[in-house]
XYZ file of C-alpha atoms in Angstrom:
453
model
C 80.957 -34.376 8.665
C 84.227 -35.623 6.955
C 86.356 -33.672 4.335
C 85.509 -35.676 1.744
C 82.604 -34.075 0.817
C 83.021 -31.936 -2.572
C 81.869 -28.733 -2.959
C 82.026 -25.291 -0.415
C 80.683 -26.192 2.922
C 80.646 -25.521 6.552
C 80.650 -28.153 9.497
C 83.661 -30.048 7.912
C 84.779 -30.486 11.215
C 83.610 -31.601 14.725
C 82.799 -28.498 16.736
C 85.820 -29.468 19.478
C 88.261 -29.146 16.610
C 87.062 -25.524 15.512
C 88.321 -24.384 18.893
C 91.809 -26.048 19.137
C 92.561 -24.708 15.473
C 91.417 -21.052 16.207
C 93.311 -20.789 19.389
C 95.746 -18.346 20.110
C 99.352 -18.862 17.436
C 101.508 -17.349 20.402
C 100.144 -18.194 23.920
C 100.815 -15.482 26.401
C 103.614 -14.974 28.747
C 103.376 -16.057 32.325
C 105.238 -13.474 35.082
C 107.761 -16.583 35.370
C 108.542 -16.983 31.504
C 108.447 -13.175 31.186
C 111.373 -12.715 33.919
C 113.452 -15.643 32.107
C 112.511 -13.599 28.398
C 113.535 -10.443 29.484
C 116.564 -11.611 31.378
C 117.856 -12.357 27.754
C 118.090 -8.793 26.586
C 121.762 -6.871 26.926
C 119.857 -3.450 27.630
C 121.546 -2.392 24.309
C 122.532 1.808 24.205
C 122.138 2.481 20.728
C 119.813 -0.564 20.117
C 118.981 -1.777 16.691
C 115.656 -3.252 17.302
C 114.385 -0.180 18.716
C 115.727 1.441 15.302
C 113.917 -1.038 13.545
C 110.062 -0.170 15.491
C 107.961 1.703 13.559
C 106.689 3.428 16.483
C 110.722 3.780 17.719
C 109.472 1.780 21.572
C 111.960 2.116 23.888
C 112.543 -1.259 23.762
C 115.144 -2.247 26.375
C 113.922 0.270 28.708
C 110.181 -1.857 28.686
C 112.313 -4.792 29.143
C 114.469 -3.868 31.950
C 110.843 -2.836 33.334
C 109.600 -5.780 33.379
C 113.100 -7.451 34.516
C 112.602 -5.275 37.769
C 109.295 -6.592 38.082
C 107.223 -3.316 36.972
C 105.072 -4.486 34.049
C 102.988 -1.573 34.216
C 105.783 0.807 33.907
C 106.722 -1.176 30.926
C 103.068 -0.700 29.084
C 103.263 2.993 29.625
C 106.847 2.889 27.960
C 105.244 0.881 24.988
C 102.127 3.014 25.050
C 104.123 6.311 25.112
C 105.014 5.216 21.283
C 102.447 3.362 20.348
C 99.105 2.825 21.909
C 97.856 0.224 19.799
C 100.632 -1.913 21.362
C 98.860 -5.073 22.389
C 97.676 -5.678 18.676
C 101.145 -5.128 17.610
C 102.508 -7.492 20.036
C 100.269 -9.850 18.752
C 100.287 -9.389 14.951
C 103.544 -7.112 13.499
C 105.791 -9.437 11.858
C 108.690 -8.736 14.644
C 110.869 -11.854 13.107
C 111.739 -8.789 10.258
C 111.515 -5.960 12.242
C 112.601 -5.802 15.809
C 113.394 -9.105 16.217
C 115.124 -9.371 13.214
C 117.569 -6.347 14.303
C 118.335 -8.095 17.652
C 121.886 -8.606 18.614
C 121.052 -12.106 20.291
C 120.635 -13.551 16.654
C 124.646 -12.952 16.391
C 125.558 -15.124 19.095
C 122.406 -17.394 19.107
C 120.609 -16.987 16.844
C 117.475 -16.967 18.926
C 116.384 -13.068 19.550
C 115.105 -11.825 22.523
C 111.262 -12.366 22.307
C 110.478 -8.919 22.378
C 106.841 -9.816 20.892
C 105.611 -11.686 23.460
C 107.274 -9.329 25.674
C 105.345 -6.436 24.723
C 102.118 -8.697 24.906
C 102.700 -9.502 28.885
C 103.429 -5.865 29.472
C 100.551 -4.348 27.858
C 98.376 -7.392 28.802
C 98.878 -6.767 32.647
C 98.030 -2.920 31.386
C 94.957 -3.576 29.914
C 93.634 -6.312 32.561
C 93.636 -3.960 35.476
C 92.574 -1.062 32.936
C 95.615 0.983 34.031
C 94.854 4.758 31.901
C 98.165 6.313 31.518
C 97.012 9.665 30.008
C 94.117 12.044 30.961
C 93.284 14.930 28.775
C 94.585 18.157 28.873
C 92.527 21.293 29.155
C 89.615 21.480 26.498
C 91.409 23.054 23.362
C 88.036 24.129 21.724
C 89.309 22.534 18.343
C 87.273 19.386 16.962
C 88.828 16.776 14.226
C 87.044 14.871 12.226
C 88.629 11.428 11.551
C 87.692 9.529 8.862
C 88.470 5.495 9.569
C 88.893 3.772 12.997
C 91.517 1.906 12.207
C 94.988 1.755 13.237
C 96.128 5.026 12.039
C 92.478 6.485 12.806
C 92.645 5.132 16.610
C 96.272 6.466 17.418
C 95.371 9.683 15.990
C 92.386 10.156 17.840
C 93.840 9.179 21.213
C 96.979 11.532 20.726
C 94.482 14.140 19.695
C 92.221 13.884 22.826
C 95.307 13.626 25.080
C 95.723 17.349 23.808
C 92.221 18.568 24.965
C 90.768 18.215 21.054
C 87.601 16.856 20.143
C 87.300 14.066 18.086
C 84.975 12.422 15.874
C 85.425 9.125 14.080
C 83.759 8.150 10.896
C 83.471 4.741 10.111
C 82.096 2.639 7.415
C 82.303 -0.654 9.290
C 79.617 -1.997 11.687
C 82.216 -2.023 14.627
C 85.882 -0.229 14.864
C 89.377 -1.390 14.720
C 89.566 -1.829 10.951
C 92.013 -4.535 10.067
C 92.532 -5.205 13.692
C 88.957 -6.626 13.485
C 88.233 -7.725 10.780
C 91.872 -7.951 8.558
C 94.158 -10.481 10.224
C 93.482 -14.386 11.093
C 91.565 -15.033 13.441
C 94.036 -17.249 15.672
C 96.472 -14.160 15.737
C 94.222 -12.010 17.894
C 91.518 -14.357 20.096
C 89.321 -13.532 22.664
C 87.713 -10.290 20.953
C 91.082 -8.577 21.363
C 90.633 -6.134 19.113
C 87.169 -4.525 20.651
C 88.392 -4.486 23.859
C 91.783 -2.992 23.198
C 89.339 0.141 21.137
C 87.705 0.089 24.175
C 90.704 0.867 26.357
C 91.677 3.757 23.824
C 88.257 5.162 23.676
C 87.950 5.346 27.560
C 90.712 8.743 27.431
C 87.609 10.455 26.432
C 86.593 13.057 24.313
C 86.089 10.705 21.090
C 83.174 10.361 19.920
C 82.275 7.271 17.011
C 79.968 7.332 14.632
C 79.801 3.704 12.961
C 77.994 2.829 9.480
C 79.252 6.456 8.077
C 81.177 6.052 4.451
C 82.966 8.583 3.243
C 81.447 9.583 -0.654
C 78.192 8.068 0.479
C 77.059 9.588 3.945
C 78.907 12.631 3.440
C 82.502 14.267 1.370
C 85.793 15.458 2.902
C 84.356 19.266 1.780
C 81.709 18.835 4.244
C 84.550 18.097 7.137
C 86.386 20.671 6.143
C 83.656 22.701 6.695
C 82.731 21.694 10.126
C 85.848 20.863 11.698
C 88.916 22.614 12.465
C 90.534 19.399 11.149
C 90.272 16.358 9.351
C 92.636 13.109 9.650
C 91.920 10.355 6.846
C 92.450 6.962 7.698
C 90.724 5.246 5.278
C 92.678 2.057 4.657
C 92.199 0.027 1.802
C 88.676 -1.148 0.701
C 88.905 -2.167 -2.797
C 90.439 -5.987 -4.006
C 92.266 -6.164 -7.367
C 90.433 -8.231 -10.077
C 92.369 -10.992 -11.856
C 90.513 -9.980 -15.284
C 90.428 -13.568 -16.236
C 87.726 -15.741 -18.030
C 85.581 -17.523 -15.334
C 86.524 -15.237 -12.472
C 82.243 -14.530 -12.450
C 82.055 -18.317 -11.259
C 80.757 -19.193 -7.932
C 83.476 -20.285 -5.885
C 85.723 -17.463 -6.342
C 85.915 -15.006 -3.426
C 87.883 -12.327 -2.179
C 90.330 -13.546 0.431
C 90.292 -10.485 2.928
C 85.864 -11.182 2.659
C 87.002 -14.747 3.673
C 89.221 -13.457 6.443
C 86.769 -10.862 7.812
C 83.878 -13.516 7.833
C 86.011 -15.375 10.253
C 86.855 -13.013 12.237
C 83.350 -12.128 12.875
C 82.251 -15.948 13.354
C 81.777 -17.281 16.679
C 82.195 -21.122 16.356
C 83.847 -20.964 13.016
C 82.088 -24.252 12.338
C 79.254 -21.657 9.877
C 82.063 -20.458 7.428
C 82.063 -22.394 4.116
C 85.190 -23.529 2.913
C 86.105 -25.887 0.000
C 87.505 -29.531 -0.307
C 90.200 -28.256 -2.719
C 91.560 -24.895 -2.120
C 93.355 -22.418 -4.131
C 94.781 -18.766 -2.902
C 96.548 -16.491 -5.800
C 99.027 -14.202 -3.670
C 102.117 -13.696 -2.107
C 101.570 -11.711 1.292
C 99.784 -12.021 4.778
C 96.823 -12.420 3.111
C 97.193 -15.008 1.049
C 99.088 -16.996 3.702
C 95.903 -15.691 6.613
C 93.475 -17.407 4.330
C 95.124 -20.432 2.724
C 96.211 -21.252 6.556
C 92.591 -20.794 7.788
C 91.409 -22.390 4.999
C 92.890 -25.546 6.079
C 92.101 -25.314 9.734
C 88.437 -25.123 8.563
C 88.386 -28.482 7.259
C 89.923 -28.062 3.474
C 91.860 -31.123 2.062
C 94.325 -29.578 0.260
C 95.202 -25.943 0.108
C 97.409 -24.552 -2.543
C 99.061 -20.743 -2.608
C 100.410 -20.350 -6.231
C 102.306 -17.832 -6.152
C 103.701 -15.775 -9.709
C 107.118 -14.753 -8.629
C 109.791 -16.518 -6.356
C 110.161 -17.959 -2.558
C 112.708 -14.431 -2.070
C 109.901 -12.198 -3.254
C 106.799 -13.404 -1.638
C 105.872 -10.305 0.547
C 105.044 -12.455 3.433
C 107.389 -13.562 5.808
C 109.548 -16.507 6.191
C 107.688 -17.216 9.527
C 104.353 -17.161 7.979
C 105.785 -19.308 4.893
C 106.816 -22.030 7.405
C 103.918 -21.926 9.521
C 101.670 -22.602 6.273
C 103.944 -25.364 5.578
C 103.587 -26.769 9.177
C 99.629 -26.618 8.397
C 100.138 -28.386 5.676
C 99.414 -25.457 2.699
C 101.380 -26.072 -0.378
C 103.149 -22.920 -1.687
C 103.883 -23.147 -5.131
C 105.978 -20.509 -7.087
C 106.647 -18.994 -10.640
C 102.608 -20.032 -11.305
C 100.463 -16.778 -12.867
C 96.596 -17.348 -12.991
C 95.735 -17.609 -16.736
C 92.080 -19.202 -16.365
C 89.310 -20.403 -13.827
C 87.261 -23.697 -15.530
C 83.914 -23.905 -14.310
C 81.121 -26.337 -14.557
C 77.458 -25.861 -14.606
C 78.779 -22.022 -13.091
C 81.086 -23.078 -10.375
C 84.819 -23.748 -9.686
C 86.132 -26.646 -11.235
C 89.695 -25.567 -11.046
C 92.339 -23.284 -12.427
C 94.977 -22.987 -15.413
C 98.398 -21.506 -14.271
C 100.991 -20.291 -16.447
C 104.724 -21.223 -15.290
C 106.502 -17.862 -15.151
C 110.686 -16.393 -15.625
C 112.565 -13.280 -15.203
C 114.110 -12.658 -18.003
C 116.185 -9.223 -17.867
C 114.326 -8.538 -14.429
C 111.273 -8.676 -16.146
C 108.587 -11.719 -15.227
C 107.775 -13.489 -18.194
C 104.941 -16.141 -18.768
C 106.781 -19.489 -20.779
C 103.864 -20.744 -22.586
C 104.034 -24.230 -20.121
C 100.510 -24.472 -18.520
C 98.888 -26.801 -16.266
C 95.689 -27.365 -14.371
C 94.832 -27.148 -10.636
C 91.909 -28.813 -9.684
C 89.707 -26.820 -6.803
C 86.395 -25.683 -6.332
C 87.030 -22.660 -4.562
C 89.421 -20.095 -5.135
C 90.662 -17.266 -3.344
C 91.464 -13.662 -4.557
C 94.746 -12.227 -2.419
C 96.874 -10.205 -5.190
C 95.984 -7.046 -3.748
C 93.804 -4.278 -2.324
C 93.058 -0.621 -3.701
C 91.987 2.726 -2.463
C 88.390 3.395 -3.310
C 88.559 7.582 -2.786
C 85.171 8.561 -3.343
C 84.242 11.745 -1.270
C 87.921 13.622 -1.708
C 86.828 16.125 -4.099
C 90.595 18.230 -5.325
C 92.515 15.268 -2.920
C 95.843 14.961 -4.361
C 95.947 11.226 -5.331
C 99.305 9.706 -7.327
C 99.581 6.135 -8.281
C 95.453 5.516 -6.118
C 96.560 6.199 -3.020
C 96.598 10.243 -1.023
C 99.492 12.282 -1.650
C 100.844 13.147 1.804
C 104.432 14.402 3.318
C 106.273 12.863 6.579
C 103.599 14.379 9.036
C 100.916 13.603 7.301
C 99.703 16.615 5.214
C 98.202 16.657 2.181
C 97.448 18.735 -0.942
C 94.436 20.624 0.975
C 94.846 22.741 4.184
C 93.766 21.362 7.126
C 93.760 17.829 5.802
C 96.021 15.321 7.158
C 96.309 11.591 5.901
C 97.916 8.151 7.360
C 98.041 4.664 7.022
C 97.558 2.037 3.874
C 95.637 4.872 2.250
C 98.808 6.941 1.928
C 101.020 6.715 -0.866
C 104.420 4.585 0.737
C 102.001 3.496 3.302
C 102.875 0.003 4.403
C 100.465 -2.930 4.896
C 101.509 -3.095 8.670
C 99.610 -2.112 11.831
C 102.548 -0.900 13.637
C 103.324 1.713 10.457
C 99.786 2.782 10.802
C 99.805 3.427 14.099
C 102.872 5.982 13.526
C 101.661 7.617 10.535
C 98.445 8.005 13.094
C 100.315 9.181 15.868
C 102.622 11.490 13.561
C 99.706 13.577 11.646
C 98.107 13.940 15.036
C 101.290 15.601 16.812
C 101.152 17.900 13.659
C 97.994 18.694 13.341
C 98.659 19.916 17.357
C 101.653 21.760 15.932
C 99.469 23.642 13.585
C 96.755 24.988 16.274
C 99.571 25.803 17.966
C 100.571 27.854 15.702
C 97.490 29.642 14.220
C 95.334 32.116 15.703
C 92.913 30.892 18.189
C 89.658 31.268 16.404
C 85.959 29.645 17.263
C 85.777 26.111 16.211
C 83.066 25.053 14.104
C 80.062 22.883 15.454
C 79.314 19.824 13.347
């Protein structure tokens, strides 16, 4: 089928194309390119990208690992910090973090590619299902954990690793949260994401229990009364509304539904997508869908965006590489109405916006974009059903730098958390932090019999 059909369809494309568009954004490393890569780095002492990790990696000590030709001694370096670190390799935005920090980009302005790095090293890891860890005498404490996502998955791992029990909730048909079913589907191929739970799960002693929703299947009292425990890694599950007139219309979907949908599609060729495509945000999201609109088959994809080029919470990589797919990014444009005919999309009336006195300001100019589908990305909230006396400020939990919360014996990490940052890597600390605590705190407390769930 050609684009020019109107309306939201699948099959835009021939199937051939599907797979060419989906494939992998950053092909991996081969042992050649990763001995050139890692030749780059000057083995920095007090190195700035490793300031700038999340997790804190010993970053030029994996790279002088692989230098010297011992890859797998490099993924245990990476691991040590951060076990999640294939998906991090493949999906933190390192051009602002690590990357960013990297003294190459004084001379050369080309960093070390520390990214792709960290993907051959863990890669080779994974392949050969090299376990770094085995689990330490059985502690007789069990911890519930309520999410598998990133900050759920490093928790639980650093947990077992201890000798605890562990039990995952999770809502989801299948674990990884964002990891599977969050970020575009050409950043993570190859059902990445299930096999790298897999490899986390196989340290043993974690037990999953998928389809369980916290406030529907069961409350954070009834944890706290069967576990010794309880880490919450609940994410984000809600999507801000725009409140506008014709937001009801059919054509107008949540862009993380869009992006999960895909993720979750084998051929790609069954996900709808429109001829004329609008996406209201300004972060990965937003640029995830609008780019995977267009690789679906959409003939013109537009992000309208109501603040400035400088704020847009995505990065300037992920600006360009919408550009280079041919997604128009428009700024200073606030939603203000979706038209609709006969109850569908017919297009969307944007406000032109100012600061004035640091304070955005609509200017009464409007215009009209015509589209018939439209795409929600302004946002996601914490739906905290289930918490009971939870301290929550501002929607999100109410937690200090390890992780603790209002209630005893309650720990918290990730997006859920208020300061919590919409990255994987961050997740995977918070994760990794609250679990190190909560070990702290056995450690400190009277042995006593642990409670069966």
């Amino acid at each position: 089928m050609g684009t020019t059909q109107s309306g939201i369809l699948g099959g835009r494309l021939p199937l051939g194309e599907y797979e060419s568009n989906f494939s992998d954004l950053h092909p991996p490393l081969d042992k050649h390119e990763a001995l050139v890569a890692s030749d780059r780095c000057y083995f920095c002492h007090d190195a700035p990208c490793m300031t700038a990790c999340p997790t804190s990696i010993d970053i030029p000590l994996f790279i002088r690992q692989i230098s010297t030709g011992n890859p797998i001694g490099s993924a245990k370096t990476i691991f040590d910090q951060n076990i999640l670190g294939g998906m991090c390799a493949r999906v933190c935005p390192t051009e602002t973090l690590c990357e960013q920090a990297c003294v190459r980009n004084t001379a050369e302005e080309r960093p070390v590619e520390i990214g792709r790095l960290q993907r051959y090293a863990t890669d080779v890891a994974m392949k050969e299902n090299k376990q770094f860890y085995t689990r330490a005498e059985t502690s007789g404490r069990k911890i519930a954990v309520v999410g598998a996502g990133p900050a759920g998955l490093a928790a639980a791992h650093r947990l077992a690793v201890k000798g605890h029990d562990v039990v995952i909730y999770d809502a989801r048909p299948k674990s990884g949260g964002l990891n599977e079913y969050g970020i575009a589907a050409y950043k993570s191929v190859d059902d990445f994401a299930q096999k790298e739970v897999d490899y986390v799960l196989a340290i043993g002693g974690i037990e999953v229990r998928q389809g369980q929703a916290l406030g529907r299947d069961f409350t954070l009292a009834d944890l706290s009364e069967q576990y010794d425990a309880v880490f919450l890694g609940l994410g984000l599950a809600g999507v801000n509304a725009l409140r506008l007139e014709g937001e009801s219309a059919e054509g107008v979907d949540d862009a993380v539904d869009f992006i999960a949908a895909l993720r979750q599609s084998k051929t790609k060729a069954d996900i709808p997508v429109g001829r004329r495509v609008v996406v209201l945000g300004g972060g990965m999201t937003a640029i995830d869908a609008a780019v995977q609109a267009k690789l679906l088959g959409a003939e013109e994809v537009t992000i309208c965006y109501r603040r400035g080029k400088e704020h847009m919470n995505a990065s300037e990589f992920e600006q360009n590489l919408a550009a280079s797919k041919g997604v128009t990014i428009r700024h200073w444009l606030q939603p203000k109405r979706i038209a609709e005919k006969d109850g569908k999309v017919a297009g969307i009336e944007l406000e032109y916006t100012t600061l004035e006195d640091g304070k955005l300001t609509a200017t009464g100019e409007t215009g009209i974009i015509a589209a018939d589908q439209i795409f929600k990305a302004i946002g996601q909230s914490f739906l905290g059903a289930g918490l009971g006396a939870l301290q929550l400020e501002g929607g999100r939990i109410v937690a200090d730098a390890e992780g603790r919360t209002s209630l005893p014996n309650v720990w918290a990490g990730g997006d859920c958390v208020l300061g919590g940052e919409d990255l994987t890597v961050s997740a995977v600390a918070m994760g990794r932090d609250a679990a190190e605590s909560i070990n702290r705190a056995f450690a400190a407390a009277a042995p006593r019999a642990s409670a069966v769930a």
